[in-house]
Short mmCIF file of C-alpha atoms in Angstrom, two decimals:
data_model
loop_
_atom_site.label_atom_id
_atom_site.label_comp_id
_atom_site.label_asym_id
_atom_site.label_seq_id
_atom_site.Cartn_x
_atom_site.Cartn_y
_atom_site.Cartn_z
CA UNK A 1165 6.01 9.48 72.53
CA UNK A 1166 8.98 9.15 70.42
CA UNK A 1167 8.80 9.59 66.26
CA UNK A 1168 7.96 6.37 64.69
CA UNK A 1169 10.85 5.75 62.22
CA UNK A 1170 12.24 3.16 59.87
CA UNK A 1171 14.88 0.53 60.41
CA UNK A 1172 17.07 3.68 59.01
CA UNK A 1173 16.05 5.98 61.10
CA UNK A 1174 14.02 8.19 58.48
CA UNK A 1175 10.61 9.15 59.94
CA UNK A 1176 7.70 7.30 57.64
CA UNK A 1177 6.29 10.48 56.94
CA UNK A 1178 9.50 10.71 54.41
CA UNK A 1179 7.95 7.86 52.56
CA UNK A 1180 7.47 8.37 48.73
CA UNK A 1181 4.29 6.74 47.26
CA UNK A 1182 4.96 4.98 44.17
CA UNK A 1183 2.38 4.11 41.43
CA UNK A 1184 2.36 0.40 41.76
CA UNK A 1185 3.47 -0.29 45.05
CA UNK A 1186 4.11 -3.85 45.67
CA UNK A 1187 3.02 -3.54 49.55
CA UNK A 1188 2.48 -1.61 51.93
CA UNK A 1189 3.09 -0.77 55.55
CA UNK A 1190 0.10 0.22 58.06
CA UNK A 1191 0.73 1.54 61.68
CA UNK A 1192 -2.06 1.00 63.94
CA UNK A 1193 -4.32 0.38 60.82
CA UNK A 1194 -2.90 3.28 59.40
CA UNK A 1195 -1.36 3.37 56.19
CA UNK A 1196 2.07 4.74 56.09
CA UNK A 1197 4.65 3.70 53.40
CA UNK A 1198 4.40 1.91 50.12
CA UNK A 1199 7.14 -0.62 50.11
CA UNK A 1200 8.73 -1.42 46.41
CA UNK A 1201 10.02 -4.63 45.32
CA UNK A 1202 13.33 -5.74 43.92
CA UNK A 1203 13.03 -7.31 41.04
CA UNK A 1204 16.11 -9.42 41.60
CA UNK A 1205 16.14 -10.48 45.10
CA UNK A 1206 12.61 -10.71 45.80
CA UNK A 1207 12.87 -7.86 48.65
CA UNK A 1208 10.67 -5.21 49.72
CA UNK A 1209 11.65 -1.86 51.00
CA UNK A 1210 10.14 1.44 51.30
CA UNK A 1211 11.67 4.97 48.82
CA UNK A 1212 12.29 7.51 50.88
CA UNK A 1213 13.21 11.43 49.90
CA UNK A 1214 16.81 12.32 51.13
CA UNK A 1215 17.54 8.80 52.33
CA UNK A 1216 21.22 8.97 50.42
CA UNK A 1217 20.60 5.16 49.26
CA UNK A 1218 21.19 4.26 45.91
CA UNK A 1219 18.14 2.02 44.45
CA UNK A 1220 17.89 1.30 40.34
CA UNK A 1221 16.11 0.13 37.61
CA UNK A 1222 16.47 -2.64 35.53
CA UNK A 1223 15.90 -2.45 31.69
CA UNK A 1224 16.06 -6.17 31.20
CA UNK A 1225 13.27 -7.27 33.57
CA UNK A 1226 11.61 -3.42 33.79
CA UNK A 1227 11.50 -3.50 37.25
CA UNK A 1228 13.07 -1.40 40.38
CA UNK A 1229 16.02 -2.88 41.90
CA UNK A 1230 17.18 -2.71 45.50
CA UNK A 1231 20.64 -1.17 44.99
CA UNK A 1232 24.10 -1.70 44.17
CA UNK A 1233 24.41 -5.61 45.12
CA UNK A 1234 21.27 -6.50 43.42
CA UNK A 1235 23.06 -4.85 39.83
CA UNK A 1236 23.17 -8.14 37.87
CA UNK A 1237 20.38 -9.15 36.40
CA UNK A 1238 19.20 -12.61 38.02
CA UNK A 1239 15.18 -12.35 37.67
CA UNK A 1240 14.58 -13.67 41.57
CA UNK A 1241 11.71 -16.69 38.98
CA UNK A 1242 15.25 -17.81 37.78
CA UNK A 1243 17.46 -17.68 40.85
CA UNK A 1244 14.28 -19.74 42.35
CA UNK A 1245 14.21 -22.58 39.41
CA UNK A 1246 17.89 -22.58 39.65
CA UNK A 1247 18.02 -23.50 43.29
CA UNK A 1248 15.44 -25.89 43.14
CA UNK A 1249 17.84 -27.62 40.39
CA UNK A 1250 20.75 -27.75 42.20
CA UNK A 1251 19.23 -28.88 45.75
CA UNK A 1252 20.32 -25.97 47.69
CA UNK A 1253 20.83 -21.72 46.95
CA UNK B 833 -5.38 -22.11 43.79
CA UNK B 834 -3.02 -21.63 46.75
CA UNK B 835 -4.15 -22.66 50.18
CA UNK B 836 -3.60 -19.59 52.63
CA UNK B 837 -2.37 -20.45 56.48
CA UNK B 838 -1.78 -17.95 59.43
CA UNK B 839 0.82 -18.77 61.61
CA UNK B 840 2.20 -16.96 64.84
CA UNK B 841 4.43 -16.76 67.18
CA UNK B 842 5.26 -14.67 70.83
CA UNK B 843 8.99 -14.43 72.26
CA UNK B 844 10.57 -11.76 74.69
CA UNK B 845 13.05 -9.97 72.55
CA UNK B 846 16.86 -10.62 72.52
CA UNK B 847 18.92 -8.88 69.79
CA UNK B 848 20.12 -11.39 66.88
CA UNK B 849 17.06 -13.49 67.80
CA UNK B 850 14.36 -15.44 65.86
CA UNK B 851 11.03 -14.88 66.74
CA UNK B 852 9.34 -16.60 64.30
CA UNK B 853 9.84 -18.45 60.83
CA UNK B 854 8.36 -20.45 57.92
CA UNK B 855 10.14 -23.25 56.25
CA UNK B 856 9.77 -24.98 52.91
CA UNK B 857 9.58 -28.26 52.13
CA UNK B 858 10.38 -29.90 48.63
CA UNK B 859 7.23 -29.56 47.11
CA UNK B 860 6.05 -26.49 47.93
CA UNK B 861 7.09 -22.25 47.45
CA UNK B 862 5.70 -20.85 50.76
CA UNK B 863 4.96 -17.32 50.11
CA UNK B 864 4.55 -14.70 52.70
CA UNK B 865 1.88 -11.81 52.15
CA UNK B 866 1.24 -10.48 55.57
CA UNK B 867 3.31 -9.91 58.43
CA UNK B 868 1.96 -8.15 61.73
CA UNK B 869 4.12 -7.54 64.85
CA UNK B 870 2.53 -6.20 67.90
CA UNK B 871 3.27 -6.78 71.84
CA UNK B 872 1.96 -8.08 74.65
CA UNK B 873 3.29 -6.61 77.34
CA UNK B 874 2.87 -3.83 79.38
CA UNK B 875 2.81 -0.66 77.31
CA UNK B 876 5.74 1.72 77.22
CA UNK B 877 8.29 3.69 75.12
CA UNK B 878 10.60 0.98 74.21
CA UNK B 879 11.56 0.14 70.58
CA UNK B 880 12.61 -2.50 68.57
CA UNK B 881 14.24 -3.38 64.81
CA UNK B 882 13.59 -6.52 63.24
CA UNK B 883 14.29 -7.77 59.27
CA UNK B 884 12.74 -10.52 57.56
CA UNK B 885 16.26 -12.83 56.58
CA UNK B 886 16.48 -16.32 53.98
CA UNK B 887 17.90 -19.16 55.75
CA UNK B 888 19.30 -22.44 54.59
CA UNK B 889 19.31 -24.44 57.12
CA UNK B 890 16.84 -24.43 60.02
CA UNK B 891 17.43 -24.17 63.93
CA UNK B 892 16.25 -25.25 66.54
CA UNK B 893 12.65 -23.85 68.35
CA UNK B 894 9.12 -24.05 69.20
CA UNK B 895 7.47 -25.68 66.53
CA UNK B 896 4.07 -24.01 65.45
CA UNK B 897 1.52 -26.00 63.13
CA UNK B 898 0.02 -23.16 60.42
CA UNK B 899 -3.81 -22.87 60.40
CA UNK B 900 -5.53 -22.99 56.85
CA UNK B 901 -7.12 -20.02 56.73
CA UNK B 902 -9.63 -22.07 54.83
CA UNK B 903 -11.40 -24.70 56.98
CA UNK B 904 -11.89 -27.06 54.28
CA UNK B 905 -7.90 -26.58 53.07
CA UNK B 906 -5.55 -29.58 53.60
CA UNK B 907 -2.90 -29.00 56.25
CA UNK B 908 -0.06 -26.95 54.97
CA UNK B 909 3.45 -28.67 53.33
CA UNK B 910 5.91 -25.80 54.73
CA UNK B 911 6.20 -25.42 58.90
CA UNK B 912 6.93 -23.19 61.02
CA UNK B 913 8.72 -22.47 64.05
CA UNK B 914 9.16 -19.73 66.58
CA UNK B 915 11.32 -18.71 69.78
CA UNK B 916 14.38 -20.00 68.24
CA UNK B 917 17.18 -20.74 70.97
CA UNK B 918 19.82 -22.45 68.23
CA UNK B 919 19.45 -19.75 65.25
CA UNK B 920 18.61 -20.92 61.44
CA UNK B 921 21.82 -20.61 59.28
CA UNK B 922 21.17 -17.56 58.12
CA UNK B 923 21.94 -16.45 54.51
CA UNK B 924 24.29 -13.40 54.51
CA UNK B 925 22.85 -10.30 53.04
CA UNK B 926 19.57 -11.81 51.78
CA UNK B 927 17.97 -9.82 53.85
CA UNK B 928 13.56 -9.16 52.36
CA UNK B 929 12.34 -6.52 54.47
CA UNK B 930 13.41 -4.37 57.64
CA UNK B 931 10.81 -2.66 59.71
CA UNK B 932 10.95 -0.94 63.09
CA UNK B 933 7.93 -0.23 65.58
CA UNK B 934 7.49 0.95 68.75
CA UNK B 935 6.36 -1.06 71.32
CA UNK B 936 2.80 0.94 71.49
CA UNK B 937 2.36 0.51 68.04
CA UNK B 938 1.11 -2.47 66.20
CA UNK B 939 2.64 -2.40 62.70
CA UNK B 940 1.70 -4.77 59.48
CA UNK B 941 3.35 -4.88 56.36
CA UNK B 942 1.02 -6.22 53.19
CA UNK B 943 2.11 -7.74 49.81
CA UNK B 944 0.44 -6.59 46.81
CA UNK B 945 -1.05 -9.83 44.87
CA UNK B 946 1.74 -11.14 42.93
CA UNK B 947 4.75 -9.35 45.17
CA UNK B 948 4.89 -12.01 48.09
CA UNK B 949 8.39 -13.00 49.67
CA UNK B 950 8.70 -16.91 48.17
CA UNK B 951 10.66 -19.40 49.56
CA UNK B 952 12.57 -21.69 47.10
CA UNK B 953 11.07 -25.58 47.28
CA UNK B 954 14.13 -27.27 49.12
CA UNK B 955 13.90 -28.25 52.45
CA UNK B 956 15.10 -26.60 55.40
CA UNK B 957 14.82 -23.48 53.65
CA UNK B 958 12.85 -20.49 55.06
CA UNK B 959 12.23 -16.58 56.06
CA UNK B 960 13.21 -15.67 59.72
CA UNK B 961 11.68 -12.76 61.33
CA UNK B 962 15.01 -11.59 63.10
CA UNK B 963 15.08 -9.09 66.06
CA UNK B 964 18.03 -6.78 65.30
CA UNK B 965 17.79 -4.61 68.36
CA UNK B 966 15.41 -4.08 71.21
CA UNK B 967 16.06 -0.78 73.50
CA UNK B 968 14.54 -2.61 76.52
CA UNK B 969 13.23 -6.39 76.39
CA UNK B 970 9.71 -6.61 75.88
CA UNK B 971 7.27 -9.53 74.37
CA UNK B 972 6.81 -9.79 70.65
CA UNK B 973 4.08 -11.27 68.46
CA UNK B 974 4.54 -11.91 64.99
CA UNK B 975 1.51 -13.49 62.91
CA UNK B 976 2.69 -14.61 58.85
CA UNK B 977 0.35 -14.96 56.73
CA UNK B 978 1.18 -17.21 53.73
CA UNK B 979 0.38 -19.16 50.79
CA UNK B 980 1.73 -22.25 48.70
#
Protein backbone atom coordinates (compact mmCIF):
# COMPACT_ATOMS: atom_id res chain seq x y z
CA UNK A 1 0.00 0.00 0.00
CA UNK A 2 1.45 3.25 -0.85
CA UNK A 3 2.85 5.89 2.09
CA UNK A 4 0.09 8.01 3.30
CA UNK A 5 1.35 11.60 2.70
CA UNK A 6 0.25 15.19 2.86
CA UNK A 7 -1.15 17.44 0.19
CA UNK A 8 2.86 18.18 -0.07
CA UNK A 9 3.93 15.10 -0.36
CA UNK A 10 5.74 14.84 3.18
CA UNK A 11 4.83 11.52 4.87
CA UNK A 12 2.64 12.42 8.27
CA UNK A 13 5.06 10.69 10.22
CA UNK A 14 7.20 14.11 9.55
CA UNK A 15 4.56 15.88 11.51
CA UNK A 16 5.81 18.07 14.47
CA UNK A 17 3.49 18.13 17.56
CA UNK A 18 3.02 21.48 18.85
CA UNK A 19 1.93 22.41 22.44
CA UNK A 20 -1.42 23.86 21.71
CA UNK A 21 -2.43 22.46 18.62
CA UNK A 22 -5.47 24.00 17.24
CA UNK A 23 -6.65 20.53 15.53
CA UNK A 24 -5.79 17.68 14.64
CA UNK A 25 -5.75 15.08 11.91
CA UNK A 26 -6.73 11.23 12.60
CA UNK A 27 -6.26 8.41 9.93
CA UNK A 28 -8.45 5.55 10.42
CA UNK A 29 -9.09 6.81 14.06
CA UNK A 30 -5.60 7.25 14.37
CA UNK A 31 -4.06 10.31 15.36
CA UNK A 32 -1.46 11.62 13.08
CA UNK A 33 -0.63 15.39 12.81
CA UNK A 34 -1.45 18.38 14.90
CA UNK A 35 -2.58 21.04 12.52
CA UNK A 36 -1.68 24.87 13.69
CA UNK A 37 -3.69 27.81 13.00
CA UNK A 38 -2.98 31.10 11.32
CA UNK A 39 -3.72 33.68 13.22
CA UNK A 40 -4.49 35.92 10.28
CA UNK A 41 -6.31 33.96 7.80
CA UNK A 42 -8.12 31.65 9.92
CA UNK A 43 -6.25 28.48 8.24
CA UNK A 44 -5.09 25.32 9.53
CA UNK A 45 -2.08 23.42 8.44
CA UNK A 46 0.13 20.88 9.82
CA UNK A 47 4.48 21.85 10.83
CA UNK A 48 6.43 19.57 9.37
CA UNK A 49 10.50 18.97 9.90
CA UNK A 50 12.40 19.65 6.55
CA UNK A 51 9.29 20.81 4.72
CA UNK A 52 11.41 24.08 3.29
CA UNK A 53 8.12 26.29 3.98
CA UNK A 54 8.44 29.38 5.62
CA UNK A 55 5.64 29.79 8.52
CA UNK A 56 5.97 32.88 11.32
CA UNK A 57 4.94 34.36 14.26
CA UNK A 58 3.20 37.30 14.98
CA UNK A 59 4.13 39.60 17.96
CA UNK A 60 1.06 41.74 17.64
CA UNK A 61 -1.64 39.06 17.99
CA UNK A 62 1.01 36.24 19.61
CA UNK A 63 -0.01 33.78 17.39
CA UNK A 64 1.65 31.47 14.47
CA UNK A 65 1.15 32.68 11.07
CA UNK A 66 0.82 30.69 7.87
CA UNK A 67 3.69 32.22 5.87
CA UNK A 68 4.83 34.92 3.78
CA UNK A 69 1.27 36.21 2.37
CA UNK A 70 -0.32 36.11 5.68
CA UNK A 71 2.77 38.85 6.97
CA UNK A 72 0.44 41.79 7.72
CA UNK A 73 -1.18 41.77 10.60
CA UNK A 74 -5.11 41.58 9.92
CA UNK A 75 -6.40 39.53 13.15
CA UNK A 76 -8.83 37.05 10.83
CA UNK A 77 -11.96 38.71 14.23
CA UNK A 78 -11.20 41.98 12.25
CA UNK A 79 -11.00 40.95 8.61
CA UNK A 80 -14.47 39.12 9.68
CA UNK A 81 -16.23 42.45 11.27
CA UNK A 82 -14.82 44.28 8.40
CA UNK A 83 -16.52 42.21 5.77
CA UNK A 84 -19.63 42.00 7.43
CA UNK A 85 -19.46 46.04 7.23
CA UNK A 86 -18.88 46.39 3.87
CA UNK A 87 -21.41 43.58 2.49
CA UNK A 88 -18.92 41.48 0.82
CA UNK A 89 -14.79 40.33 1.53
CA UNK B 1 -24.82 28.52 22.91
CA UNK B 2 -24.22 27.49 19.27
CA UNK B 3 -26.47 24.93 17.70
CA UNK B 4 -24.20 22.10 16.12
CA UNK B 5 -25.47 20.45 12.55
CA UNK B 6 -23.80 17.55 10.52
CA UNK B 7 -24.05 17.79 7.04
CA UNK B 8 -22.74 15.44 4.15
CA UNK B 9 -22.29 14.91 0.98
CA UNK B 10 -21.07 11.84 -1.73
CA UNK B 11 -19.74 12.74 -5.40
CA UNK B 12 -17.39 10.66 -7.80
CA UNK B 13 -14.26 12.70 -7.96
CA UNK B 14 -13.30 15.08 -10.84
CA UNK B 15 -10.23 17.33 -10.31
CA UNK B 16 -11.20 21.18 -9.63
CA UNK B 17 -14.51 19.83 -8.28
CA UNK B 18 -16.79 20.63 -5.29
CA UNK B 19 -17.87 17.94 -3.33
CA UNK B 20 -19.42 19.53 -0.71
CA UNK B 21 -19.94 23.09 0.95
CA UNK B 22 -21.54 25.25 3.67
CA UNK B 23 -22.85 28.68 3.07
CA UNK B 24 -23.64 31.62 5.30
CA UNK B 25 -26.39 33.56 5.49
CA UNK B 26 -26.60 37.22 6.97
CA UNK B 27 -27.18 36.43 10.36
CA UNK B 28 -25.16 33.80 11.12
CA UNK B 29 -20.90 32.77 11.27
CA UNK B 30 -21.09 29.05 10.30
CA UNK B 31 -18.11 27.49 11.78
CA UNK B 32 -16.66 24.24 10.75
CA UNK B 33 -15.04 21.85 13.49
CA UNK B 34 -15.02 18.49 11.89
CA UNK B 35 -14.43 17.34 8.55
CA UNK B 36 -14.29 13.47 7.62
CA UNK B 37 -13.70 12.17 4.06
CA UNK B 38 -13.96 8.54 3.40
CA UNK B 39 -15.20 6.44 0.18
CA UNK B 40 -17.60 4.33 -0.89
CA UNK B 41 -16.48 2.50 -3.44
CA UNK B 42 -14.74 -0.44 -4.09
CA UNK B 43 -11.43 -0.46 -2.23
CA UNK B 44 -8.15 0.10 -3.99
CA UNK B 45 -4.85 2.06 -4.21
CA UNK B 46 -6.06 5.19 -5.70
CA UNK B 47 -5.47 8.66 -4.13
CA UNK B 48 -6.85 11.85 -3.95
CA UNK B 49 -5.99 15.79 -2.80
CA UNK B 50 -8.59 17.97 -1.73
CA UNK B 51 -8.37 21.73 0.20
CA UNK B 52 -10.97 23.35 2.08
CA UNK B 53 -11.33 27.00 -0.20
CA UNK B 54 -13.62 30.55 0.87
CA UNK B 55 -16.01 31.37 -1.75
CA UNK B 56 -18.02 34.45 -2.48
CA UNK B 57 -20.43 33.58 -4.44
CA UNK B 58 -22.18 30.19 -4.53
CA UNK B 59 -22.73 27.64 -7.50
CA UNK B 60 -24.84 25.65 -8.52
CA UNK B 61 -25.52 21.79 -6.85
CA UNK B 62 -27.33 19.36 -4.84
CA UNK B 63 -28.73 21.09 -2.09
CA UNK B 64 -28.34 19.25 1.37
CA UNK B 65 -30.51 20.41 4.50
CA UNK B 66 -27.92 20.20 7.80
CA UNK B 67 -29.19 18.01 10.68
CA UNK B 68 -29.05 19.63 14.27
CA UNK B 69 -27.06 17.50 15.94
CA UNK B 70 -29.37 18.41 18.76
CA UNK B 71 -32.94 17.14 18.28
CA UNK B 72 -34.51 19.85 20.09
CA UNK B 73 -32.18 22.65 18.01
CA UNK B 74 -34.01 24.93 15.50
CA UNK B 75 -33.12 24.23 11.89
CA UNK B 76 -29.85 25.73 10.92
CA UNK B 77 -29.53 29.58 9.16
CA UNK B 78 -26.39 28.62 6.83
CA UNK B 79 -27.02 25.67 3.93
CA UNK B 80 -25.32 23.55 2.30
CA UNK B 81 -24.76 22.06 -0.92
CA UNK B 82 -22.84 19.26 -2.53
CA UNK B 83 -21.91 17.71 -6.09
CA UNK B 84 -21.42 21.04 -7.51
CA UNK B 85 -21.66 20.98 -11.48
CA UNK B 86 -21.38 25.12 -11.87
CA UNK B 87 -18.39 25.79 -9.24
CA UNK B 88 -18.75 28.55 -6.28
CA UNK B 89 -16.63 31.67 -7.18
CA UNK B 90 -13.91 30.75 -5.50
CA UNK B 91 -11.69 33.20 -3.53
CA UNK B 92 -8.06 33.08 -4.84
CA UNK B 93 -5.54 31.92 -2.36
CA UNK B 94 -7.85 31.72 0.67
CA UNK B 95 -7.28 28.48 0.77
CA UNK B 96 -8.09 26.83 5.10
CA UNK B 97 -6.81 23.48 4.98
CA UNK B 98 -5.31 20.84 2.40
CA UNK B 99 -5.39 17.20 3.20
CA UNK B 100 -4.72 14.10 1.11
CA UNK B 101 -5.95 10.38 1.80
CA UNK B 102 -5.92 7.37 0.19
CA UNK B 103 -8.80 5.87 -0.95
CA UNK B 104 -8.52 2.90 1.85
CA UNK B 105 -8.17 5.29 4.39
CA UNK B 106 -10.82 7.27 6.11
CA UNK B 107 -9.23 10.54 7.29
CA UNK B 108 -10.85 13.38 9.78
CA UNK B 109 -9.46 16.52 10.60
CA UNK B 110 -10.76 18.10 14.22
CA UNK B 111 -10.76 21.77 15.43
CA UNK B 112 -9.65 22.45 18.81
CA UNK B 113 -12.59 24.49 20.73
CA UNK B 114 -12.11 27.97 19.77
CA UNK B 115 -9.91 27.20 16.32
CA UNK B 116 -12.95 26.44 13.92
CA UNK B 117 -12.83 27.68 10.14
CA UNK B 118 -15.75 30.69 10.36
CA UNK B 119 -17.51 31.92 7.64
CA UNK B 120 -18.11 35.73 7.53
CA UNK B 121 -22.18 36.57 7.97
CA UNK B 122 -22.91 37.70 4.26
CA UNK B 123 -24.73 35.68 2.09
CA UNK B 124 -23.57 33.50 -0.51
CA UNK B 125 -20.49 33.16 1.30
CA UNK B 126 -19.02 29.72 2.24
CA UNK B 127 -16.10 26.90 2.59
CA UNK B 128 -15.86 24.43 -0.42
CA UNK B 129 -14.34 21.14 0.06
CA UNK B 130 -12.44 21.17 -3.40
CA UNK B 131 -10.99 17.97 -5.05
CA UNK B 132 -7.57 19.06 -6.40
CA UNK B 133 -6.56 15.77 -7.94
CA UNK B 134 -7.79 12.23 -7.99
CA UNK B 135 -5.24 9.46 -9.51
CA UNK B 136 -8.24 7.34 -10.64
CA UNK B 137 -12.05 8.45 -10.12
CA UNK B 138 -13.52 7.00 -7.22
CA UNK B 139 -16.68 8.08 -4.83
CA UNK B 140 -16.11 10.57 -2.08
CA UNK B 141 -17.93 11.31 1.18
CA UNK B 142 -17.41 14.30 3.04
CA UNK B 143 -19.47 14.84 6.42
CA UNK B 144 -18.92 18.86 8.07
CA UNK B 145 -19.61 19.24 11.15
CA UNK B 146 -20.48 22.84 12.20
CA UNK B 147 -21.74 25.36 14.45
CA UNK B 148 -23.38 28.98 14.40
Amino acid sequence: MAAVVDAYGHPYGDAVSVRKPSGAILLDGAHVADTVQCVHCNGHFVMQRGSGITRGWCRNCSGMICGPGCLTCRPHEQQLDLAEKRGHR
Amino acid sequence: MAHRYATSGAMALIAADTVLSVIAATTVRPAIYDLVLSSSSTPNDYSADFQLQRFSADGTATSTTPQPLDFNDPAAVATSKHTYTVEPTLTAGEILLRLSHNQRATVRWVAAPGSELIIPALAGDGIALLCNAVSTQFTEVATFLFEE
